[in-house]
Coordinates of C-alpha atoms in Angstrom, one line a residue:
M1116 CA -20.7 -19.4 -62.2
A1117 CA -19.6 -16.2 -59.8
K1118 CA -23.0 -16.7 -58.2
T1119 CA -22.2 -20.3 -57.5
N1120 CA -18.6 -19.6 -56.1
M1121 CA -20.3 -16.9 -53.8
M1122 CA -22.9 -19.4 -52.6
N1123 CA -20.3 -22.1 -51.9
A1124 CA -17.9 -19.4 -49.9
S1125 CA -21.2 -18.5 -47.9
D1126 CA -22.0 -22.0 -47.1
G1127 CA -18.4 -22.6 -46.4
A1128 CA -18.2 -19.6 -43.9
R1129 CA -21.3 -20.9 -42.0
A1130 CA -19.9 -24.3 -41.7
V1131 CA -16.6 -23.0 -40.4
A1132 CA -18.6 -20.6 -37.8
S1133 CA -20.6 -23.7 -36.4
R1134 CA -17.2 -25.0 -35.2
R1135 CA -14.9 -23.7 -32.4
S1136 CA -11.3 -23.4 -32.8
K1137 CA -9.1 -25.5 -30.6
R1138 CA -7.0 -22.9 -29.9
T1139 CA -10.0 -20.4 -29.1
E1140 CA -11.0 -23.0 -26.6
V1141 CA -7.6 -23.3 -24.8
L1142 CA -7.5 -19.5 -24.9
E1143 CA -10.7 -19.1 -23.4
K1144 CA -9.8 -21.2 -20.3
R1145 CA -7.0 -19.0 -19.8
P1146 CA -7.2 -17.4 -16.1
V1147 CA -7.1 -14.0 -17.5
N1148 CA -10.3 -14.6 -19.2
Q1149 CA -12.0 -14.7 -15.8
D1150 CA -11.1 -11.3 -15.1
G1151 CA -13.8 -8.6 -15.7
F1152 CA -13.3 -5.7 -18.7
V1153 CA -15.7 -3.2 -19.5
E1154 CA -16.0 -0.4 -22.1
E1155 CA -15.3 3.2 -21.4
W1156 CA -18.4 5.2 -20.3
P1157 CA -17.0 8.8 -19.8
E1158 CA -20.5 10.3 -18.6
V1159 CA -20.2 8.0 -15.3
G1160 CA -16.6 8.4 -14.7
M1161 CA -15.8 4.8 -16.2
V1162 CA -12.8 6.0 -17.8
A1163 CA -9.0 5.8 -16.7
M1164 CA -7.3 9.1 -17.4
D1165 CA -8.6 10.5 -20.4
S1166 CA -12.4 12.1 -20.2
P1167 CA -13.7 14.6 -22.5
Y1168 CA -15.2 16.0 -19.3
D1169 CA -11.8 16.5 -17.6
P1170 CA -11.4 20.4 -17.1
E1171 CA -8.6 22.3 -18.8
P1172 CA -6.0 23.6 -16.8
S1173 CA -6.0 27.3 -15.9
I1174 CA -5.6 29.7 -12.8
R1175 CA -6.1 33.3 -11.9
I1176 CA -4.7 34.6 -8.9
V1177 CA -5.7 37.9 -7.3
D1178 CA -4.0 39.3 -4.1
G1179 CA -2.7 35.9 -3.3
V1180 CA -6.0 34.3 -3.4
I1181 CA -6.8 31.6 -6.1
E1182 CA -10.2 33.3 -7.8
E1183 CA -10.4 30.7 -10.7
M1184 CA -8.9 27.0 -11.1
D1185 CA -9.3 24.8 -14.1
G1186 CA -12.1 26.7 -15.6
K1187 CA -14.1 26.9 -12.5
E1188 CA -14.8 30.5 -10.7
R1189 CA -14.3 30.6 -6.9
A1190 CA -17.9 31.3 -6.3
D1191 CA -18.7 27.9 -7.9
F1192 CA -15.9 25.8 -6.0
D1193 CA -17.1 22.6 -4.2
F1194 CA -15.4 21.9 -1.1
V1195 CA -12.7 19.9 -2.5
D1196 CA -11.6 22.8 -5.0
Q1197 CA -11.7 25.4 -2.1
F1198 CA -9.5 23.2 0.2
I1199 CA -7.0 22.5 -2.4
A1200 CA -7.1 26.2 -3.3
D1201 CA -6.6 27.6 0.0
H1202 CA -4.6 24.9 1.4
T1203 CA -2.4 23.2 -1.1
I1204 CA -1.3 25.2 -4.1
D1205 CA 1.6 27.6 -3.5
T1206 CA 0.3 30.7 -5.2
E1207 CA 3.8 32.1 -6.0
A1208 CA 5.1 28.9 -7.5
A1209 CA 1.7 28.8 -9.4
Q1210 CA 2.5 31.9 -11.4
R1211 CA 5.7 30.4 -12.8
A1212 CA 4.7 26.6 -13.0
M1213 CA 1.2 27.0 -14.6
V1214 CA 2.7 28.9 -17.7
L1215 CA 5.0 25.7 -18.5
S1216 CA 3.7 23.2 -21.0
A1217 CA 2.8 19.5 -19.8
T1218 CA 5.5 18.2 -21.8
D1219 CA 8.1 20.7 -20.1
I1220 CA 7.1 19.5 -17.0
A1221 CA 7.3 15.9 -18.0
D1222 CA 10.7 16.6 -19.3
L1223 CA 11.7 17.8 -15.9
L1224 CA 10.2 14.3 -14.2
V1225 CA 12.1 12.4 -16.5
D1226 CA 15.2 14.4 -17.0
P1227 CA 17.9 12.8 -14.3
K1228 CA 19.7 16.0 -14.2
A1229 CA 16.6 17.8 -12.9
S1230 CA 16.8 17.2 -9.2
R1231 CA 13.8 16.3 -7.1
E1232 CA 14.0 19.6 -5.3
Q1233 CA 13.5 21.3 -8.7
V1234 CA 10.6 19.2 -9.6
L1235 CA 9.0 19.7 -6.5
A1236 CA 9.5 23.7 -6.9
V1237 CA 7.3 23.4 -9.9
T1238 CA 4.4 20.7 -8.8
C1239 CA 3.7 22.8 -5.7
G1240 CA 2.1 25.4 -8.0
L1241 CA -0.1 22.9 -10.3
T1242 CA -3.7 22.5 -10.4
P1243 CA -5.1 19.3 -10.7
A1244 CA -6.0 19.2 -14.4
K1245 CA -2.3 20.3 -15.2
L1246 CA -0.9 17.5 -13.2
L1247 CA -3.4 15.1 -15.1
E1248 CA -2.2 16.9 -18.5
V1249 CA 1.4 16.1 -17.4
V1250 CA 1.4 12.3 -16.7
K1251 CA -1.0 12.1 -19.7
A1252 CA 2.1 13.1 -21.7
M1253 CA 4.1 10.3 -20.3
N1254 CA 4.1 6.6 -21.0
V1255 CA 4.5 3.9 -18.5
V1256 CA 8.3 3.7 -18.7
E1257 CA 8.6 7.4 -18.6
M1258 CA 6.6 7.1 -15.3
M1259 CA 8.9 4.5 -13.8
M1260 CA 11.9 6.6 -14.5
A1261 CA 10.2 9.8 -12.8
L1262 CA 9.1 7.6 -9.8
Q1263 CA 12.7 6.4 -9.4
K1264 CA 13.7 9.9 -8.8
M1265 CA 10.5 11.4 -7.0
R1266 CA 10.0 8.8 -4.3
A1267 CA 10.9 10.5 -0.9
R1268 CA 12.9 8.0 0.8
R1269 CA 16.2 6.6 -0.7
T1270 CA 15.7 3.2 0.9
I1271 CA 13.1 1.0 -0.2
A1272 CA 10.6 -0.4 2.3
N1273 CA 7.5 -2.8 2.3
Q1274 CA 4.2 -3.2 4.2
A1275 CA 2.2 -6.5 4.9
H1276 CA -1.2 -7.8 5.8
S1277 CA -1.1 -10.0 8.7
T1278 CA -4.9 -11.1 9.1
S1279 CA -6.8 -14.1 9.8
A1280 CA -10.4 -15.3 8.6
R1281 CA -10.8 -16.5 12.2
D1282 CA -9.4 -13.2 13.7
N1283 CA -7.3 -15.7 15.5
P1284 CA -4.6 -13.5 17.4
V1285 CA -2.2 -16.7 17.8
Q1286 CA -2.1 -16.8 13.7
V1287 CA -1.6 -13.1 13.6
V1288 CA 1.2 -12.9 16.2
A1289 CA 3.1 -15.7 14.5
D1290 CA 2.5 -14.3 11.0
A1291 CA 3.7 -11.0 12.2
A1292 CA 6.9 -12.5 13.4
E1293 CA 7.7 -14.2 10.2
A1294 CA 7.0 -11.0 8.0
S1295 CA 9.3 -9.0 10.2
L1296 CA 12.0 -11.5 9.7
R1297 CA 11.2 -11.5 5.9
G1298 CA 11.9 -7.8 5.9
F1299 CA 8.6 -5.9 6.2
R1300 CA 9.1 -2.4 7.9
E1301 CA 5.1 -2.0 8.5
L1302 CA 2.5 -4.4 9.2
E1303 CA -1.4 -3.7 9.0
T1304 CA -4.4 -6.0 10.1
T1305 CA -8.0 -5.8 10.4
L1306 CA -11.0 -7.8 11.5
G1307 CA -14.0 -9.9 10.3
V1308 CA -15.6 -9.2 13.5
V1309 CA -14.6 -5.6 14.7
R1310 CA -14.9 -6.4 18.5
Y1311 CA -11.8 -8.7 18.2
A1312 CA -9.7 -5.6 17.3
P1313 CA -7.9 -5.2 20.6
L1314 CA -6.6 -8.9 20.8
V1315 CA -5.5 -9.0 17.2
A1316 CA -4.0 -5.3 17.8
I1317 CA -1.9 -6.8 20.6
A1318 CA -1.0 -9.8 18.8
L1319 CA 0.1 -7.7 15.8
Q1320 CA 2.2 -5.4 18.2
V1321 CA 3.9 -8.5 20.0
G1322 CA 4.7 -10.5 16.8
A1323 CA 6.2 -7.5 15.2
Q1324 CA 8.8 -6.9 17.7
A1325 CA 9.4 -10.6 18.6
A1326 CA 12.0 -11.4 15.7
V1327 CA 13.1 -8.2 14.1
P1328 CA 12.5 -5.1 16.1
G1329 CA 11.1 -1.7 14.9
V1330 CA 8.5 -2.8 12.8
L1331 CA 5.4 -0.5 13.0
T1332 CA 1.7 -1.9 13.2
Q1333 CA -1.5 -0.8 12.5
C1334 CA -5.2 -2.1 12.8
A1335 CA -7.5 -0.7 10.2
L1336 CA -11.0 -0.2 11.8
E1337 CA -13.3 2.6 11.8
E1338 CA -11.7 5.9 12.7
A1339 CA -12.6 6.6 16.3
T1340 CA -11.5 2.8 17.4
E1341 CA -8.3 3.0 15.5
L1342 CA -7.5 6.5 16.9
E1343 CA -8.0 5.2 20.6
L1344 CA -5.8 2.1 19.9
G1345 CA -3.1 4.2 18.6
M1346 CA -3.5 6.5 21.5
R1347 CA -3.1 3.7 23.8
G1348 CA 0.1 2.7 22.2
I1349 CA -1.4 -0.6 20.9
T1350 CA -0.6 0.5 17.6
G1351 CA 1.9 2.5 15.9
Y1352 CA 0.6 4.1 12.8
A1353 CA -2.5 4.7 11.0
E1354 CA -3.4 4.9 7.2
T1355 CA -7.1 4.0 6.9
I1356 CA -8.4 7.5 6.9
S1357 CA -10.0 7.9 3.4
V1358 CA -10.2 10.8 1.1
Y1359 CA -12.4 11.3 -1.9
G1360 CA -12.3 13.4 -5.3
T1361 CA -15.9 14.5 -5.2
E1362 CA -17.9 16.5 -2.8
A1363 CA -20.8 13.7 -2.8
V1364 CA -18.5 11.0 -2.0
F1365 CA -16.8 12.8 0.9
C1366 CA -20.2 13.5 2.5
D1367 CA -21.2 9.9 2.3
G1368 CA -18.8 9.2 4.8
D1369 CA -20.0 12.2 6.9
D1370 CA -16.7 13.8 6.4
T1371 CA -15.0 16.9 4.9
P1372 CA -11.3 17.6 4.0
W1373 CA -11.3 19.9 7.1
S1374 CA -12.6 17.0 9.5
K1375 CA -9.9 14.5 8.0
A1376 CA -7.2 17.3 8.6
F1377 CA -8.4 17.6 12.1
L1378 CA -8.3 13.8 12.6
A1379 CA -4.5 13.9 11.1
S1380 CA -3.6 16.4 13.9
A1381 CA -5.3 14.2 16.7
Y1382 CA -2.7 11.3 15.6
A1383 CA 0.2 14.0 15.1
S1384 CA -0.3 15.2 18.9
R1385 CA 0.6 11.8 19.9
G1386 CA 3.6 11.3 17.5
I1387 CA 1.5 8.6 15.6
K1388 CA 2.7 8.2 12.1
M1389 CA -0.2 8.3 9.8
R1390 CA -1.3 8.6 6.0
F1391 CA -4.5 9.1 4.1
T1392 CA -5.9 6.7 1.9
S1393 CA -7.5 6.9 -1.7
G1394 CA -7.4 5.5 -5.1
T1395 CA -8.4 5.8 -8.6
G1396 CA -12.1 4.4 -8.9
S1397 CA -13.5 5.0 -5.5
E1398 CA -15.9 7.6 -6.7
V1399 CA -17.0 5.5 -9.9
Q1400 CA -17.4 2.6 -7.3
M1401 CA -19.7 4.8 -5.1
G1402 CA -21.6 6.3 -7.7
N1403 CA -20.6 10.0 -7.7
A1404 CA -17.7 10.5 -10.0
D1405 CA -19.3 13.8 -11.5
G1406 CA -18.3 12.3 -15.0
K1407 CA -14.8 12.9 -14.4
S1408 CA -11.9 10.5 -15.2
M1409 CA -10.7 8.4 -12.3
L1410 CA -7.3 10.0 -12.4
Y1411 CA -8.4 13.4 -12.4
L1412 CA -10.5 12.7 -9.4
E1413 CA -7.6 10.8 -7.7
I1414 CA -5.3 13.9 -8.2
R1415 CA -7.8 16.0 -6.1
C1416 CA -7.1 13.4 -3.3
V1417 CA -3.7 13.8 -3.3
L1418 CA -3.8 17.3 -3.3
T1419 CA -6.3 17.3 -0.3
T1420 CA -3.6 15.0 1.7
K1421 CA -0.9 17.4 0.9
G1422 CA -3.1 20.7 1.8
A1423 CA -3.8 18.7 5.2
G1424 CA -0.4 18.6 6.4
V1425 CA -0.3 14.8 6.3
Q1426 CA 3.1 13.3 5.6
G1427 CA 1.8 10.5 2.9
L1428 CA -0.8 8.6 1.0
Q1429 CA -1.7 5.1 0.5
N1430 CA -2.7 5.1 -3.2
G1431 CA -2.7 2.7 -6.1
S1432 CA -6.3 2.2 -6.6
I1433 CA -6.8 1.2 -2.9
S1434 CA -9.8 -1.0 -2.6
C1435 CA -10.8 -0.2 -6.2
I1436 CA -8.4 -2.2 -8.5
G1437 CA -11.0 -4.3 -9.9
V1438 CA -12.6 -0.9 -11.2
S1439 CA -9.6 0.7 -12.6
G1440 CA -8.3 -2.8 -13.8
A1441 CA -11.2 -3.1 -15.8
V1442 CA -11.0 -0.1 -18.3
P1443 CA -8.3 0.6 -20.9
A1444 CA -5.3 2.1 -19.4
G1445 CA -6.3 1.5 -15.8
I1446 CA -2.9 0.3 -14.6
R1447 CA -1.1 3.0 -16.4
A1448 CA -3.4 5.2 -14.3
V1449 CA -2.4 3.7 -11.0
L1450 CA 1.0 4.2 -11.9
A1451 CA 0.3 7.8 -12.4
E1452 CA -1.2 8.3 -9.2
N1453 CA 1.8 6.9 -7.4
L1454 CA 3.8 9.1 -9.2
I1455 CA 1.9 12.3 -8.5
A1456 CA 1.8 11.4 -5.0
S1457 CA 5.6 11.2 -4.8
A1458 CA 5.9 14.1 -7.3
V1459 CA 4.1 16.6 -4.8
G1460 CA 6.5 15.2 -1.8
L1461 CA 4.3 12.8 -0.2
E1462 CA 5.3 9.6 1.2
C1463 CA 3.7 6.8 -1.1
A1464 CA 2.4 3.4 0.0
A1465 CA 1.9 2.4 -3.6
G1466 CA -0.7 -0.1 -3.5
N1467 CA -0.2 -3.6 -5.0
D1468 CA -2.4 -4.8 -2.3
Q1469 CA -6.1 -6.0 -3.0
A1470 CA -6.5 -8.9 -5.4
F1471 CA -7.8 -8.1 -9.0
S1472 CA -6.9 -10.7 -11.3
H1473 CA -6.9 -14.7 -11.9
S1474 CA -3.7 -14.2 -14.1
D1475 CA -0.4 -14.4 -12.6
M1476 CA 1.3 -12.7 -15.7
R1477 CA -1.4 -9.8 -14.9
R1478 CA -0.6 -9.8 -11.3
A1479 CA 3.1 -9.3 -12.0
A1480 CA 2.5 -6.5 -14.5
R1481 CA 0.5 -4.8 -11.8
L1482 CA 3.5 -4.9 -9.5
L1483 CA 6.6 -4.5 -11.6
P1484 CA 5.9 -0.6 -12.3
Q1485 CA 6.4 0.0 -8.6
L1486 CA 8.9 -2.6 -8.0
M1487 CA 11.5 -1.7 -10.6
P1488 CA 11.8 2.0 -9.9
G1489 CA 11.1 1.4 -6.2
A1490 CA 8.7 3.2 -3.8
D1491 CA 8.4 4.0 -0.3
F1492 CA 6.4 1.0 0.2
V1493 CA 6.2 -1.5 -2.8
C1494 CA 3.1 -2.7 -1.2
S1495 CA 0.7 -1.3 1.1
G1496 CA -0.6 -4.7 1.7
Y1497 CA 1.4 -7.8 0.8
S1498 CA -0.3 -10.8 2.3
S1499 CA 1.6 -12.5 4.8
T1500 CA -1.2 -15.0 4.9
P1501 CA -2.6 -17.4 2.6
N1502 CA -5.2 -15.3 0.8
Y1503 CA -8.0 -17.2 2.3
D1504 CA -6.9 -15.7 5.5
N1505 CA -6.7 -12.0 4.1
M1506 CA -9.5 -10.0 5.4
F1507 CA -8.8 -7.2 3.1
A1508 CA -10.6 -8.9 0.3
G1509 CA -7.3 -10.9 -0.7
S1510 CA -4.1 -9.3 -2.0
N1511 CA -2.2 -9.2 -5.3
L1512 CA 0.7 -11.2 -3.6
D1513 CA 0.4 -13.4 -0.6
A1514 CA 2.6 -15.9 1.6
E1515 CA 2.8 -18.4 -1.4
D1516 CA 4.6 -15.9 -3.5
Y1517 CA 7.7 -15.3 -1.2
D1518 CA 10.0 -17.3 -3.3
D1519 CA 8.8 -15.7 -6.5
W1520 CA 9.2 -12.5 -5.3
N1521 CA 12.6 -13.2 -4.1
V1522 CA 13.7 -14.7 -7.5
I1523 CA 12.4 -11.5 -9.4
Q1524 CA 14.5 -9.5 -7.0
R1525 CA 17.4 -11.7 -7.7
D1526 CA 16.9 -11.9 -11.3
L1527 CA 16.6 -8.0 -11.9
Q1528 CA 18.9 -6.8 -9.1
V1529 CA 16.0 -4.7 -8.0
D1530 CA 15.6 -4.5 -4.2
G1531 CA 11.9 -5.0 -3.2
A1532 CA 12.9 -4.9 0.7
L1533 CA 12.2 -8.6 1.1
R1534 CA 14.6 -11.8 1.8
H1535 CA 14.9 -15.4 1.9
V1536 CA 14.8 -16.8 5.5
P1537 CA 15.9 -20.4 6.3
E1538 CA 13.1 -22.5 7.8
E1539 CA 14.8 -23.2 11.0
E1540 CA 14.7 -19.2 11.6
I1541 CA 11.1 -18.9 10.7
L1542 CA 9.9 -21.8 12.9
A1543 CA 12.0 -20.6 15.8
A1544 CA 10.4 -17.0 15.2
R1545 CA 7.0 -18.1 15.0
N1546 CA 7.2 -20.3 18.1
R1547 CA 8.8 -17.6 20.2
A1548 CA 6.4 -15.1 19.3
A1549 CA 3.4 -17.2 20.1
R1550 CA 5.1 -17.9 23.6
A1551 CA 5.5 -14.4 24.0
L1552 CA 1.6 -13.6 23.4
Q1553 CA 0.9 -16.6 25.6
A1554 CA 2.7 -14.7 28.3
V1555 CA 1.1 -11.4 27.7
F1556 CA -2.5 -12.9 27.6
S1557 CA -1.6 -14.7 30.9
H1558 CA -0.4 -11.3 32.5
L1559 CA -3.6 -9.2 31.2
E1560 CA -5.7 -12.1 32.4
L1561 CA -7.2 -12.7 28.7
P1562 CA -8.2 -16.1 27.5
A1563 CA -5.4 -18.6 27.6
I1564 CA -3.4 -19.4 24.4
T1565 CA -2.7 -23.1 25.0
D1566 CA 0.7 -24.9 24.2
D1567 CA -1.3 -26.9 21.3
E1568 CA -2.1 -23.7 19.7
V1569 CA 1.5 -22.4 20.0
E1570 CA 2.7 -25.9 18.4
A1571 CA 0.0 -25.6 15.6
V1572 CA 1.0 -22.0 14.7
T1573 CA 4.7 -22.8 14.6
Y1574 CA 4.3 -25.2 11.8
G1575 CA 1.1 -24.1 10.4
H1576 CA 0.2 -22.3 7.1
G1577 CA -3.2 -20.4 7.8
S1578 CA -6.2 -20.6 10.4
A1579 CA -7.5 -23.9 8.9
D1580 CA -4.4 -25.4 10.6
L1581 CA -5.0 -24.1 13.8
P1582 CA -7.3 -25.0 16.9
A1583 CA -10.6 -23.3 17.1
R1584 CA -10.5 -20.7 20.0
D1585 CA -13.6 -19.9 22.2
V1586 CA -14.9 -16.8 20.5
L1587 CA -17.5 -15.5 23.3
E1588 CA -14.6 -15.8 26.0
D1589 CA -12.1 -13.9 23.3
L1590 CA -14.7 -11.0 22.6
K1591 CA -15.4 -10.7 26.5
G1592 CA -11.4 -10.5 26.8
A1593 CA -11.2 -8.0 24.0
Q1594 CA -14.0 -5.6 25.5
S1595 CA -12.0 -6.0 28.9
V1596 CA -8.8 -4.8 27.2
M1597 CA -10.8 -1.6 26.4
D1598 CA -12.6 -1.1 29.6
R1599 CA -9.6 -1.5 31.8
G1600 CA -7.7 1.2 29.8
V1601 CA -5.0 -1.3 28.7
T1602 CA -2.1 0.4 27.0
G1603 CA 1.2 -0.4 25.2
L1604 CA 3.1 0.0 28.4
D1605 CA 1.1 -3.0 29.9
I1606 CA 2.1 -5.2 27.1
V1607 CA 5.6 -4.2 27.7
K1608 CA 5.1 -5.3 31.2
G1609 CA 3.5 -8.3 30.2
L1610 CA 6.5 -9.1 28.1
Q1611 CA 9.1 -8.5 30.9
A1612 CA 6.9 -10.6 33.3
G1613 CA 6.9 -13.6 31.0
G1614 CA 10.9 -13.6 30.4
F1615 CA 10.5 -11.9 26.9
S1616 CA 12.7 -8.8 28.3
D1617 CA 14.3 -8.2 24.9
T1618 CA 10.9 -8.0 22.9
A1619 CA 9.6 -5.6 25.7
E1620 CA 12.7 -3.6 25.3
H1621 CA 11.9 -3.5 21.5
L1622 CA 8.3 -2.3 22.2
L1623 CA 9.3 0.2 24.6
E1624 CA 11.8 1.7 22.1
V1625 CA 9.1 1.8 19.4
L1626 CA 6.9 3.9 22.1
R1627 CA 9.6 6.0 23.0
Q1628 CA 10.2 6.8 19.1
R1629 CA 6.6 8.0 19.1
V1630 CA 7.3 10.7 21.6
S1631 CA 10.4 12.1 19.9
G1632 CA 8.2 12.8 17.0
D1633 CA 10.6 11.7 14.5
L1634 CA 7.8 9.3 13.1
L1635 CA 6.0 12.5 11.6
Q1636 CA 8.7 13.0 9.1
T1637 CA 7.8 12.2 5.6
S1638 CA 8.4 8.4 4.7
A1639 CA 9.4 7.6 8.2
I1640 CA 10.4 4.1 9.1
L1641 CA 12.1 2.3 12.0
T1642 CA 15.0 0.6 11.0
P1643 CA 16.2 -2.8 13.0
E1644 CA 18.4 -0.9 15.0
L1645 CA 15.5 1.1 16.2
T1646 CA 16.6 4.3 14.8
T1647 CA 14.3 6.6 12.5
L1648 CA 15.0 6.6 8.7
S1649 CA 13.1 9.4 6.7
A1650 CA 13.1 11.6 3.9
V1651 CA 15.1 14.0 6.1
N1652 CA 18.2 11.8 6.9
D1653 CA 17.7 9.2 4.1
A1654 CA 16.6 11.6 1.2
N1655 CA 16.5 9.9 -2.4
D1656 CA 19.6 11.2 -4.1
Y1657 CA 18.9 9.6 -7.5
A1658 CA 20.5 11.7 -10.3
G1659 CA 20.9 9.4 -13.2
P1660 CA 23.0 6.2 -13.9
G1661 CA 25.5 5.6 -11.1
T1662 CA 23.5 7.3 -8.5
G1663 CA 20.7 6.7 -6.0
Y1664 CA 19.8 3.5 -4.0
R1665 CA 21.3 0.3 -5.5
P1666 CA 21.3 -3.0 -3.9
T1667 CA 25.0 -3.8 -3.5
G1668 CA 27.4 -5.3 -0.9
A1669 CA 25.8 -7.0 1.8
R1670 CA 22.3 -6.4 0.7
W1671 CA 23.0 -7.7 -2.8
E1672 CA 24.6 -11.0 -1.3
E1673 CA 21.5 -11.4 0.8
M1674 CA 19.3 -11.0 -2.2
K1675 CA 21.3 -13.6 -4.1
R1676 CA 20.3 -16.4 -1.5
V1677 CA 17.0 -18.0 -2.5
R1678 CA 15.4 -21.3 -1.5
H1679 CA 17.1 -23.7 -4.3
V1680 CA 20.5 -22.1 -5.3
I1681 CA 23.3 -24.7 -5.9
S1682 CA 27.0 -24.1 -5.7
A1683 CA 28.8 -24.3 -8.9
R1684 CA 31.9 -25.6 -7.2
N1685 CA 29.8 -28.1 -5.2
P1686 CA 26.6 -29.1 -7.0
E1687 CA 25.6 -31.3 -4.2
K1688 CA 25.4 -28.4 -2.0
L1689 CA 22.2 -26.1 -1.5
A1690 CA 23.9 -22.8 -1.3
G1691 CA 20.5 -21.0 -0.5

């Protein structure tokens, strides 16, 4: 009898297994299941922050020289080890800091009564393995609490991508103007066709000053061209100077930490703000992770940046989020790398840039650990365009998410540095920016921008809504910009000649600010009043409940206004 029952149960199980649950069918169609997920593989570095091959923290200092670090003798250092040992770690602080337990240091990070300065006095003496041990002791909420205290600048800011699938400068100038109205303080572009760079960089610069002045711009290219555009004043900052956590990957780019430091000094010599760029997963993606965890290697990048004397770092799994997002705890590791950058005193542009998930819920979960505590730049690339126009492989957030972002700010009373802008203001800014660029192109004898293009970009959403430009003529014009030695002052003259004297004055003041050197201060931005705000004159003063930056007063009233707010006193009237 028991045997018969067992056979019946087995037959029943086979019958059940031959059918699909409707709930499973529904779940499998959810967007999150289009994402990629992989098992950990520590031997090749496919692990977020907890590899059995990561070294144990240690240090030995002889006559002020680090002779052993994280289990490796100086004779065995690779050039990343050597650079960190010689240029980053404060050997006097290390004698005190390395004997502290990881949990003791984590307590300092979380404790609001321990000042940021107290924490920096400890972190300046920590090795890569020790920093990894510290963040491994912290959960996501604790990291967010620490980031709230450790970011360098009190006031939150944000950065946007302004790109075009057609490299259309008319689209870029209008989107840049709208982005400045919406609150972004830095704008970044890149190209599909690199030779278009001078025209698109000029467009970004003009658009950035046409609505709300003081927005800094950059054009992400290969390093020589990017540096030349900066030297000429056609761009205002740089950040796509990549550093890596293993010697082999560094060498793939024909670079070393010393060459990157030299490049940084070239930017600094002209007062140009710049950051390095790194992110968890890059070494795995390039096939040379040395069997270490993604976060351990990223910490080496952070400390290389610090040792080079650079004011900040764009990190948060930049361009590699698909790798770190595919492994367990990958998004936790991304928050950890942001925290470590801030915890060693660097400006942190916290990622939230490249697209990585089909799931809206997961995209928001990726954003909130930086949005809620605040970062120097919550995004290092919120797309000001529709995603099909984003030339940085798409973004986690784009122009179609503006209203969601503003509502989240309002819901949580958390400042993400953006604002709702009435449509009539946006249309006026887009139109004016396009006409300003039209004037500059005419002054510089570049291919004409037609009135039809101005009209289309005023009301358009993306490049598909704009007339096609003559690519061959544009490329000839772009080359002429480089051949003739056009500079930022020539753009100023073009704006003045075209009747856009206020925009000309805004751009001229941005160029003046570079000469002052103030933009080289950690976390420097320009305010709409064209004064520099940085960790020097706007230091983060969070010290627990009731302290630090909180959106209040006029800013909170501004954040309350979103698109479809109704008046409780007069329900027929839209208050937003």
